[in-house]
mmCIF file of C-alpha atoms in Angstrom:
data_model
loop_
_atom_site.group_PDB
_atom_site.id
_atom_site.type_symbol
_atom_site.label_atom_id
_atom_site.label_comp_id
_atom_site.label_asym_id
_atom_site.label_seq_id
_atom_site.Cartn_x
_atom_site.Cartn_y
_atom_site.Cartn_z
ATOM 1 C CA MET A 1 -29.701 -0.617 -9.845
ATOM 2 C CA ALA A 2 -30.429 -3.730 -7.843
ATOM 3 C CA ALA A 3 -31.523 -3.221 -4.245
ATOM 4 C CA LEU A 4 -28.581 -3.600 -1.923
ATOM 5 C CA ILE A 5 -30.474 -3.857 1.355
ATOM 6 C CA GLY A 6 -29.607 -7.151 3.003
ATOM 7 C CA LYS A 7 -26.874 -7.986 0.482
ATOM 8 C CA ALA A 8 -23.495 -8.971 1.843
ATOM 9 C CA ARG A 9 -21.816 -7.814 -1.361
ATOM 10 C CA PRO A 10 -22.901 -5.944 -4.476
ATOM 11 C CA VAL A 11 -23.067 -8.056 -7.628
ATOM 12 C CA VAL A 12 -20.848 -6.991 -10.523
ATOM 13 C CA GLY A 13 -21.302 -8.516 -13.968
ATOM 14 C CA LEU A 14 -18.222 -9.217 -16.083
ATOM 15 C CA THR A 15 -18.722 -9.719 -19.822
ATOM 16 C CA ALA A 16 -16.487 -12.200 -21.628
ATOM 17 C CA SER A 17 -16.269 -14.354 -24.735
ATOM 18 C CA VAL A 18 -17.726 -17.850 -24.537
ATOM 19 C CA HIS A 19 -14.243 -19.298 -24.905
ATOM 20 C CA GLY A 20 -12.490 -16.369 -23.247
ATOM 21 C CA SER A 21 -9.495 -16.592 -20.939
ATOM 22 C CA ARG A 22 -10.255 -18.158 -17.584
ATOM 23 C CA ILE A 23 -7.153 -16.434 -16.223
ATOM 24 C CA ALA A 24 -8.715 -13.048 -16.982
ATOM 25 C CA TRP A 25 -11.962 -14.145 -15.321
ATOM 26 C CA TRP A 26 -10.225 -15.264 -12.149
ATOM 27 C CA ALA A 27 -8.064 -12.132 -12.022
ATOM 28 C CA ASN A 28 -11.115 -9.887 -12.341
ATOM 29 C CA ARG A 29 -13.079 -11.980 -9.881
ATOM 30 C CA LEU A 30 -10.289 -11.699 -7.326
ATOM 31 C CA ALA A 31 -9.926 -7.945 -7.866
ATOM 32 C CA LEU A 32 -13.666 -7.441 -7.399
ATOM 33 C CA ARG A 33 -13.804 -9.687 -4.350
ATOM 34 C CA ARG A 34 -10.963 -7.769 -2.729
ATOM 35 C CA ALA A 35 -12.929 -4.604 -3.484
ATOM 36 C CA GLY A 36 -15.966 -6.018 -1.654
ATOM 37 C CA ALA A 37 -18.089 -7.350 -4.523
ATOM 38 C CA SER A 38 -19.242 -10.668 -5.930
ATOM 39 C CA ALA A 39 -18.602 -11.237 -9.641
ATOM 40 C CA VAL A 40 -20.784 -13.047 -12.146
ATOM 41 C CA ARG A 41 -19.442 -14.029 -15.573
ATOM 42 C CA ILE A 42 -21.711 -13.071 -18.479
ATOM 43 C CA THR A 43 -21.338 -14.505 -21.983
ATOM 44 C CA ALA A 44 -23.563 -15.003 -25.013
ATOM 45 C CA GLU A 45 -24.238 -18.532 -23.708
ATOM 46 C CA GLN A 46 -24.279 -17.693 -20.009
ATOM 47 C CA THR A 47 -26.505 -14.657 -19.719
ATOM 48 C CA TYR A 48 -27.565 -12.810 -16.577
ATOM 49 C CA PRO A 49 -30.264 -10.150 -16.079
ATOM 50 C CA ILE A 50 -28.491 -6.791 -16.185
ATOM 51 C CA ASP A 51 -31.207 -5.271 -13.996
ATOM 52 C CA ARG A 52 -30.083 -7.589 -11.195
ATOM 53 C CA LEU A 53 -26.548 -6.184 -11.255
ATOM 54 C CA ASP A 54 -25.148 -3.363 -9.163
ATOM 55 C CA ALA A 55 -22.283 -2.587 -11.565
ATOM 56 C CA LEU A 56 -20.855 -3.786 -14.865
ATOM 57 C CA VAL A 57 -17.332 -4.553 -16.070
ATOM 58 C CA VAL A 58 -16.973 -4.898 -19.839
ATOM 59 C CA GLY A 59 -13.932 -7.126 -20.145
ATOM 60 C CA GLY A 60 -11.141 -7.685 -22.640
ATOM 61 C CA GLY A 61 -11.019 -10.140 -25.521
ATOM 62 C CA ASP A 62 -11.543 -10.334 -29.279
ATOM 63 C CA ASP A 63 -11.807 -7.340 -31.604
ATOM 64 C CA ILE A 64 -15.127 -5.579 -32.097
ATOM 65 C CA ASP A 65 -17.066 -6.012 -35.343
ATOM 66 C CA ALA A 66 -16.018 -3.012 -37.456
ATOM 67 C CA THR A 67 -19.473 -2.749 -39.040
ATOM 68 C CA LEU A 68 -20.723 -1.414 -35.685
ATOM 69 C CA TYR A 69 -18.794 1.785 -36.342
ATOM 70 C CA GLY A 70 -19.199 1.980 -40.101
ATOM 71 C CA GLU A 71 -16.079 0.163 -41.336
ATOM 72 C CA SER A 72 -15.584 -3.054 -43.302
ATOM 73 C CA VAL A 73 -14.718 -6.256 -41.516
ATOM 74 C CA ASN A 74 -11.138 -7.459 -41.894
ATOM 75 C CA PRO A 75 -11.411 -11.229 -42.524
ATOM 76 C CA GLN A 76 -8.009 -11.758 -40.881
ATOM 77 C CA ILE A 77 -9.235 -10.386 -37.539
ATOM 78 C CA ARG A 78 -11.135 -12.614 -35.136
ATOM 79 C CA ILE A 79 -14.432 -11.122 -33.989
ATOM 80 C CA ASP A 80 -17.293 -12.310 -31.797
ATOM 81 C CA PRO A 81 -20.547 -10.750 -33.079
ATOM 82 C CA GLU A 82 -22.694 -12.478 -30.445
ATOM 83 C CA ARG A 83 -20.589 -10.957 -27.688
ATOM 84 C CA ASP A 84 -20.720 -7.561 -29.416
ATOM 85 C CA HIS A 85 -24.510 -7.651 -29.391
ATOM 86 C CA LEU A 86 -24.582 -8.856 -25.777
ATOM 87 C CA GLU A 87 -22.406 -5.961 -24.645
ATOM 88 C CA MET A 88 -24.270 -3.345 -26.655
ATOM 89 C CA ARG A 89 -27.499 -4.483 -24.970
ATOM 90 C CA ALA A 90 -25.811 -4.605 -21.568
ATOM 91 C CA LEU A 91 -24.529 -1.046 -21.985
ATOM 92 C CA ASP A 92 -27.992 0.078 -23.090
ATOM 93 C CA CYS A 93 -29.459 -1.388 -19.921
ATOM 94 C CA ALA A 94 -26.664 -0.076 -17.684
ATOM 95 C CA ALA A 95 -27.225 3.441 -19.052
ATOM 96 C CA LYS A 96 -30.969 3.261 -18.358
ATOM 97 C CA LEU A 97 -30.381 1.964 -14.824
ATOM 98 C CA GLY A 98 -27.490 4.284 -14.028
ATOM 99 C CA LEU A 99 -25.111 1.421 -13.232
ATOM 100 C CA PRO A 100 -21.418 2.225 -12.753
ATOM 101 C CA VAL A 101 -19.410 0.774 -15.650
ATOM 102 C CA LEU A 102 -15.721 -0.036 -16.050
ATOM 103 C CA GLY A 103 -14.407 -0.979 -19.500
ATOM 104 C CA ILE A 104 -11.142 -2.913 -19.731
ATOM 105 C CA CYS A 105 -9.148 -2.985 -23.002
ATOM 106 C CA ARG A 106 -11.761 -4.190 -25.532
ATOM 107 C CA GLY A 107 -14.334 -3.023 -22.978
ATOM 108 C CA SER A 108 -13.061 0.550 -23.191
ATOM 109 C CA GLN A 109 -13.339 0.362 -26.976
ATOM 110 C CA MET A 110 -16.869 -1.031 -26.677
ATOM 111 C CA ILE A 111 -17.951 1.879 -24.471
ATOM 112 C CA ASN A 112 -16.717 4.217 -27.194
ATOM 113 C CA VAL A 113 -18.465 2.292 -29.996
ATOM 114 C CA HIS A 114 -21.680 2.082 -27.954
ATOM 115 C CA ARG A 115 -21.700 5.876 -27.777
ATOM 116 C CA GLY A 116 -21.239 6.257 -31.521
ATOM 117 C CA GLY A 117 -17.452 6.422 -31.675
ATOM 118 C CA SER A 118 -15.013 4.522 -33.878
ATOM 119 C CA LEU A 119 -11.740 2.619 -33.553
ATOM 120 C CA HIS A 120 -8.338 2.414 -35.173
ATOM 121 C CA MET A 121 -8.333 -1.208 -36.343
ATOM 122 C CA ASP A 122 -4.538 -1.378 -36.273
ATOM 123 C CA ILE A 123 -2.723 1.127 -34.078
ATOM 124 C CA HIS A 124 0.619 0.481 -35.775
ATOM 125 C CA ALA A 125 -0.778 1.560 -39.128
ATOM 126 C CA ILE A 126 -1.616 4.932 -37.568
ATOM 127 C CA TYR A 127 1.029 5.354 -34.869
ATOM 128 C CA GLU A 128 4.096 4.089 -36.678
ATOM 129 C CA GLU A 129 6.456 5.182 -33.909
ATOM 130 C CA ALA A 130 4.535 3.306 -31.204
ATOM 131 C CA PRO A 131 6.445 0.335 -29.775
ATOM 132 C CA HIS A 132 5.122 -3.153 -30.507
ATOM 133 C CA MET A 133 4.305 -4.297 -27.005
ATOM 134 C CA ARG A 134 2.151 -7.159 -25.721
ATOM 135 C CA THR A 135 2.759 -7.948 -22.074
ATOM 136 C CA VAL A 136 0.828 -8.317 -18.825
ATOM 137 C CA LEU A 137 3.697 -6.532 -17.070
ATOM 138 C CA PRO A 138 3.521 -2.746 -16.587
ATOM 139 C CA ARG A 139 5.945 -1.592 -19.279
ATOM 140 C CA LYS A 140 4.032 1.174 -21.111
ATOM 141 C CA ARG A 141 4.104 4.699 -19.708
ATOM 142 C CA ILE A 142 0.933 6.799 -19.897
ATOM 143 C CA ARG A 143 -0.017 10.309 -18.843
ATOM 144 C CA ILE A 144 -3.364 11.085 -17.197
ATOM 145 C CA GLU A 145 -5.283 14.353 -17.375
ATOM 146 C CA PRO A 146 -5.234 16.091 -13.965
ATOM 147 C CA ASP A 147 -8.886 17.197 -14.141
ATOM 148 C CA SER A 148 -10.280 13.701 -14.681
ATOM 149 C CA ARG A 149 -11.972 11.117 -12.486
ATOM 150 C CA LEU A 150 -9.352 8.602 -13.576
ATOM 151 C CA TYR A 151 -6.724 10.936 -12.173
ATOM 152 C CA SER A 152 -8.560 11.291 -8.877
ATOM 153 C CA ILE A 153 -8.818 7.498 -8.568
ATOM 154 C CA LEU A 154 -5.206 6.685 -9.415
ATOM 155 C CA GLY A 155 -3.863 9.786 -7.705
ATOM 156 C CA ILE A 156 -0.980 10.160 -10.116
ATOM 157 C CA ALA A 157 -0.081 11.988 -13.338
ATOM 158 C CA GLU A 158 2.008 9.289 -14.985
ATOM 159 C CA CYS A 159 2.277 5.570 -14.477
ATOM 160 C CA ARG A 160 3.250 2.369 -16.221
ATOM 161 C CA VAL A 161 0.570 -0.019 -17.434
ATOM 162 C CA ASN A 162 0.442 -3.301 -19.316
ATOM 163 C CA ALA A 163 -0.545 -3.598 -22.973
ATOM 164 C CA LEU A 164 -2.262 -6.433 -24.862
ATOM 165 C CA HIS A 165 -4.116 -4.481 -27.562
ATOM 166 C CA HIS A 166 -3.612 -3.654 -31.215
ATOM 167 C CA GLN A 167 -6.692 -1.443 -31.606
ATOM 168 C CA SER A 168 -7.612 1.838 -29.924
ATOM 169 C CA VAL A 169 -10.149 4.637 -29.775
ATOM 170 C CA ASP A 170 -10.296 6.862 -32.856
ATOM 171 C CA ARG A 171 -13.349 9.150 -33.042
ATOM 172 C CA LEU A 172 -14.800 9.727 -29.590
ATOM 173 C CA GLY A 173 -18.341 8.698 -28.763
ATOM 174 C CA ASP A 174 -20.980 11.084 -27.430
ATOM 175 C CA GLY A 175 -20.286 12.497 -23.986
ATOM 176 C CA LEU A 176 -16.827 10.945 -23.701
ATOM 177 C CA ARG A 177 -13.437 12.575 -23.278
ATOM 178 C CA VAL A 178 -9.891 11.283 -23.545
ATOM 179 C CA VAL A 179 -8.264 11.289 -20.116
ATOM 180 C CA ALA A 180 -5.090 9.262 -20.707
ATOM 181 C CA ARG A 181 -2.646 8.764 -23.566
ATOM 182 C CA GLU A 182 0.713 7.141 -24.079
ATOM 183 C CA ARG A 183 3.664 9.052 -25.492
ATOM 184 C CA ALA A 184 2.885 8.063 -29.088
ATOM 185 C CA GLY A 185 -0.597 9.547 -28.705
ATOM 186 C CA ILE A 186 -2.605 6.334 -28.480
ATOM 187 C CA VAL A 187 -5.699 6.744 -26.293
ATOM 188 C CA GLN A 188 -5.340 4.818 -23.048
ATOM 189 C CA GLY A 189 -8.261 6.121 -21.008
ATOM 190 C CA ILE A 190 -11.729 7.579 -21.605
ATOM 191 C CA GLU A 191 -14.546 8.632 -19.321
ATOM 192 C CA ALA A 192 -17.943 10.318 -19.288
ATOM 193 C CA SER A 193 -17.723 13.293 -16.961
ATOM 194 C CA ALA A 194 -21.510 13.538 -16.657
ATOM 195 C CA GLU A 195 -21.816 9.988 -15.267
ATOM 196 C CA PRO A 196 -21.054 8.876 -11.691
ATOM 197 C CA PHE A 197 -18.730 6.160 -13.018
ATOM 198 C CA LEU A 198 -18.236 5.387 -16.688
ATOM 199 C CA ILE A 199 -14.531 4.818 -17.294
ATOM 200 C CA GLY A 200 -12.639 2.842 -19.910
ATOM 201 C CA VAL A 201 -8.964 1.916 -19.648
ATOM 202 C CA GLN A 202 -7.003 0.363 -22.487
ATOM 203 C CA TRP A 203 -4.826 -1.677 -20.147
ATOM 204 C CA HIS A 204 -5.609 -4.607 -17.816
ATOM 205 C CA PRO A 205 -5.730 -3.517 -14.153
ATOM 206 C CA GLU A 206 -6.971 -6.979 -13.157
ATOM 207 C CA TYR A 207 -3.465 -8.334 -13.780
ATOM 208 C CA LEU A 208 -1.848 -5.625 -11.627
ATOM 209 C CA LEU A 209 -3.041 -7.144 -8.375
ATOM 210 C CA THR A 210 -0.161 -5.798 -6.272
ATOM 211 C CA ASP A 211 -0.631 -2.216 -7.483
ATOM 212 C CA SER A 212 -2.974 -0.541 -4.991
ATOM 213 C CA ARG A 213 -3.522 2.422 -7.321
ATOM 214 C CA GLN A 214 -4.770 0.185 -10.128
ATOM 215 C CA GLN A 215 -6.920 -1.800 -7.732
ATOM 216 C CA GLY A 216 -8.511 1.510 -6.810
ATOM 217 C CA LEU A 217 -10.444 1.303 -10.075
ATOM 218 C CA PHE A 218 -12.288 -1.741 -8.758
ATOM 219 C CA ARG A 219 -12.719 -0.262 -5.276
ATOM 220 C CA THR A 220 -14.220 2.932 -6.674
ATOM 221 C CA LEU A 221 -16.520 0.977 -8.974
ATOM 222 C CA VAL A 222 -17.815 -1.007 -6.001
ATOM 223 C CA ASP A 223 -18.099 2.041 -3.730
ATOM 224 C CA THR A 224 -20.151 3.781 -6.424
ATOM 225 C CA ALA A 225 -22.390 0.712 -6.728
ATOM 226 C CA LEU A 226 -22.941 0.891 -2.972
ATOM 227 C CA GLY A 227 -24.025 4.502 -3.284
ATOM 228 C CA HIS A 228 -20.815 5.892 -1.798
ATOM 229 C CA PRO A 229 -18.856 7.390 -4.689
ATOM 230 C CA PRO A 230 -15.775 9.276 -3.537
ATOM 231 C CA ALA A 231 -15.878 13.039 -3.712
ATOM 232 C CA TYR A 232 -14.449 14.105 -7.046
ATOM 233 C CA GLU A 233 -12.196 17.149 -7.139
ATOM 234 C CA PRO A 234 -9.664 17.903 -9.870
ATOM 235 C CA LEU A 235 -6.156 17.462 -8.516
ATOM 236 C CA PRO A 236 -3.576 20.262 -8.743
ATOM 237 C CA ASP A 237 -1.268 20.427 -11.747
ATOM 238 C CA ALA A 238 1.854 19.745 -9.719
ATOM 239 C CA VAL A 239 1.753 16.005 -9.152
ATOM 240 C CA GLN A 240 4.065 13.057 -8.866
ATOM 241 C CA ALA A 241 4.788 10.322 -11.357
ATOM 242 C CA ALA A 242 5.184 6.603 -10.699
ATOM 243 C CA ASP A 243 7.973 4.544 -12.228
#
């Protein structure tokens, strides 16, 4: 982890596609700035030394190359192999350095693939009853495991999140556990309990800027980078739900 002495703000790297959404970049940058960090955008053409970062956010975007988890590539699906390789290397480095890592949407899937897991390439082929939903508004209800770090950060058992994905975690990677699902069973959150902060969420908290619970993901990431992770204690079973 980069030395923080004398730094005004920790530096958090955000991975993205070369031609990725600038809206997503600005939303993440704002969320991280409000959490007390400076963000640097990392792409296959705009690299940055991972060992100079204090934390890493693996962002959303194109699908992941299926050959990375032993499946055949669907020619109808847009992939970005250069970004895949960038993020696999970044996660290798982050693991060696002990950097806190947050995966968002594709980023959550990449954490799983990096640890040897696999993906459902089309959730609607597996979860036929799942609603077809693509919106930045919080319309999808999920349930969070009460003994998880994600639970302790959000402080709630159920909440509504946004949904822009058509793939999801299938076989779990090494050391990961599922900590959130939607009603249809689709995985919405994963984490590594043995790590100070390695969490993947299938939704986009960067777009939920007015939701203080969701912004807590960025605050906790930054606090962990600063060496001040919050005390983690499983919350009791009797908890509230958010509309």
